[in-house]
Amino acid sequence: RNLRPMLRWAAEEQMIDGNPWATLRVGEKSQSRDRTLTTDEWSAIWNAAGDMPYPFGPFVQALMLSAQRLSNVAEMRWDEIHGDVWVIPRDKMKATKKESAAAHEVPLSEALADLISKQPRRGEYVFTTSGSKAISPVSKSKAKLQKASKTIGWRFHVIRSTGATL
């Protein structure tokens, strides 16, 4: 939002040959990421996910119980589960400097440990459709979940944000 006026000024002052953003059209404003789910929405999504088959339904519930990043839950591996702790390897951690990233230990609540233990072992990933690669939560599945839960206007990241605020 501040770059466009700065580039216009720099072009007017002949500091640069031309404003590279002058002909760019600004699209639709992105949605705010400050949204959280209401307790009714949370319950509706939880219940709808509980009615959905493996791997998507249990995956959504694990996402809700852990409040971890979408990709980390989707790529959860059986060898990362150590008793009542899920160890997310450092190479999966989001960090400004990858070399400073560290493994992240997520204590498993009784509910999350129970949910994980009930999943079929079809390969190295806890949530998989093929047995050889992690689940890929797609918008079609999320749309089905929103329809079943009668909720709208949320992204998967909202589950993480809501979990953090609760």
Coordinates of C-alpha atoms in Angstrom, one line a residue:
R1 CA 0.0 0.0 0.0
N2 CA 3.0 2.3 0.5
L3 CA 5.0 1.1 -2.4
R4 CA 2.8 2.6 -5.2
P5 CA 3.0 6.2 -4.0
M6 CA 6.7 5.9 -3.3
L7 CA 7.4 4.6 -6.8
R8 CA 5.3 7.4 -8.3
W9 CA 7.2 10.0 -6.3
A10 CA 10.6 8.4 -7.3
A11 CA 9.5 8.5 -11.0
E12 CA 8.4 12.1 -10.7
E13 CA 11.7 13.1 -9.2
Q14 CA 13.4 11.2 -12.0
M15 CA 15.2 8.9 -9.5
I16 CA 14.0 6.0 -11.6
D17 CA 13.2 5.7 -15.3
G18 CA 9.5 5.1 -14.7
N19 CA 7.0 3.8 -12.2
P20 CA 6.9 0.0 -12.7
W21 CA 3.5 -0.1 -11.0
A22 CA 1.9 2.6 -13.0
T23 CA 0.0 0.3 -15.3
L24 CA -0.7 -2.4 -12.8
R25 CA -4.3 -2.8 -11.7
V26 CA -5.0 -3.4 -8.1
G27 CA -7.3 -6.5 -7.7
E28 CA -9.8 -7.4 -5.1
K29 CA -8.7 -6.6 -1.6
S30 CA -7.5 -9.6 0.3
Q31 CA -9.5 -10.9 3.2
S32 CA -8.4 -10.0 6.7
R33 CA -6.7 -12.8 8.5
D34 CA -8.0 -11.6 11.9
R35 CA -11.1 -13.7 11.7
T36 CA -11.8 -16.3 14.3
L37 CA -14.5 -18.9 14.5
T38 CA -17.4 -18.4 17.0
T39 CA -18.0 -21.3 19.4
D40 CA -21.1 -22.3 17.4
E41 CA -19.0 -22.4 14.2
W42 CA -16.2 -24.3 15.9
S43 CA -18.7 -26.9 17.1
A44 CA -20.4 -27.1 13.8
I45 CA -17.1 -27.7 12.0
W46 CA -16.0 -30.3 14.6
N47 CA -19.3 -32.2 14.2
A48 CA -19.3 -32.0 10.4
A49 CA -15.7 -33.2 10.3
G50 CA -16.6 -36.1 12.6
D51 CA -19.1 -37.2 10.0
M52 CA -16.6 -37.1 7.2
P53 CA -14.6 -40.2 6.2
Y54 CA -10.8 -40.7 6.6
P55 CA -8.6 -39.0 5.9
F56 CA -10.2 -35.6 5.6
G57 CA -12.6 -35.6 8.6
P58 CA -10.0 -36.8 11.1
F59 CA -7.4 -34.5 9.6
V60 CA -9.6 -31.5 10.2
Q61 CA -10.2 -32.6 13.8
A62 CA -6.5 -33.0 14.3
L63 CA -6.0 -29.5 12.9
M64 CA -8.5 -28.2 15.5
L65 CA -7.1 -30.1 18.4
S66 CA -3.5 -29.2 17.7
A67 CA -3.8 -25.6 16.4
Q68 CA -0.7 -26.3 14.3
R69 CA 0.0 -25.2 10.7
L70 CA -2.0 -26.8 8.0
S71 CA 1.0 -28.2 6.2
N72 CA 2.5 -29.7 9.4
V73 CA -0.8 -31.5 10.3
A74 CA -1.3 -32.7 6.7
E75 CA 2.3 -34.0 6.5
M76 CA 2.2 -35.6 10.0
R77 CA 4.2 -38.8 9.9
W78 CA 3.9 -41.8 12.2
D79 CA 7.6 -41.6 13.1
E80 CA 7.1 -38.1 14.5
I81 CA 4.8 -39.4 17.2
H82 CA 6.7 -40.3 20.3
G83 CA 4.3 -41.3 23.1
D84 CA 2.3 -38.2 24.0
V85 CA 4.5 -35.8 22.0
W86 CA 4.5 -35.0 18.3
V87 CA 7.9 -33.8 17.2
I88 CA 7.7 -31.6 14.1
P89 CA 11.2 -31.8 12.5
R90 CA 13.1 -28.5 12.1
D91 CA 13.0 -28.7 8.3
K92 CA 9.2 -28.4 8.4
M93 CA 9.3 -25.4 10.7
K94 CA 8.6 -21.9 9.3
A95 CA 11.4 -19.6 10.2
T96 CA 12.8 -16.4 8.8
K97 CA 16.2 -18.1 8.8
K98 CA 15.9 -21.8 8.0
E99 CA 19.3 -22.5 9.7
S100 CA 17.9 -21.1 13.0
A101 CA 14.8 -23.3 12.9
A102 CA 14.4 -25.9 15.6
A103 CA 12.3 -29.0 15.9
H104 CA 9.0 -28.2 17.6
E105 CA 7.5 -30.5 20.3
V106 CA 3.8 -30.5 20.5
P107 CA 2.3 -32.2 23.6
L108 CA -0.6 -34.4 22.5
S109 CA -3.8 -33.9 24.4
E110 CA -5.6 -37.1 25.4
A111 CA -8.1 -36.3 22.7
L112 CA -5.5 -35.8 20.0
A113 CA -3.5 -38.8 20.9
D114 CA -6.7 -40.9 20.8
L115 CA -7.7 -39.5 17.4
I116 CA -4.2 -40.3 16.0
S117 CA -4.2 -43.8 17.4
K118 CA -7.5 -44.6 15.7
Q119 CA -6.2 -43.8 12.2
P120 CA -5.3 -46.6 9.8
R121 CA -1.6 -47.1 9.1
R122 CA -1.6 -46.9 5.3
G123 CA 2.0 -45.7 4.9
E124 CA 4.4 -43.3 6.6
Y125 CA 1.8 -40.4 6.8
V126 CA -1.0 -40.3 9.4
F127 CA -3.4 -38.7 6.9
T128 CA -3.0 -40.1 3.4
T129 CA -5.2 -41.1 0.5
S130 CA -2.6 -43.1 -1.4
G131 CA -0.4 -44.5 1.3
S132 CA 2.7 -42.9 -0.3
K133 CA 2.0 -39.2 0.1
A134 CA 0.4 -36.8 2.6
I135 CA -3.2 -35.6 2.3
S136 CA -3.6 -32.5 0.2
P137 CA -6.5 -30.5 1.7
V138 CA -8.2 -29.1 -1.3
S139 CA -10.8 -26.4 -1.6
K140 CA -13.4 -29.0 -2.8
S141 CA -13.1 -30.8 0.5
K142 CA -13.2 -27.6 2.4
A143 CA -16.3 -26.5 0.5
K144 CA -18.0 -29.8 1.5
L145 CA -17.1 -29.2 5.1
Q146 CA -18.4 -25.7 5.0
K147 CA -21.7 -26.9 3.5
A148 CA -22.0 -29.7 6.0
S149 CA -21.3 -27.4 8.9
K150 CA -23.3 -24.5 7.5
T151 CA -20.4 -22.1 7.9
I152 CA -18.9 -19.7 5.4
G153 CA -16.1 -17.2 5.0
W154 CA -13.2 -19.0 6.7
R155 CA -9.9 -20.4 5.7
F156 CA -8.0 -23.3 7.2
H157 CA -5.7 -20.8 8.9
V158 CA -8.7 -19.5 10.8
I159 CA -8.8 -22.8 12.7
R160 CA -5.2 -22.2 13.9
S161 CA -6.0 -18.6 14.8
T162 CA -9.1 -19.6 16.7
G163 CA -7.2 -22.4 18.5
A164 CA -4.6 -19.9 19.6
T165 CA -7.2 -17.5 21.0
L166 CA -9.1 -20.2 22.8

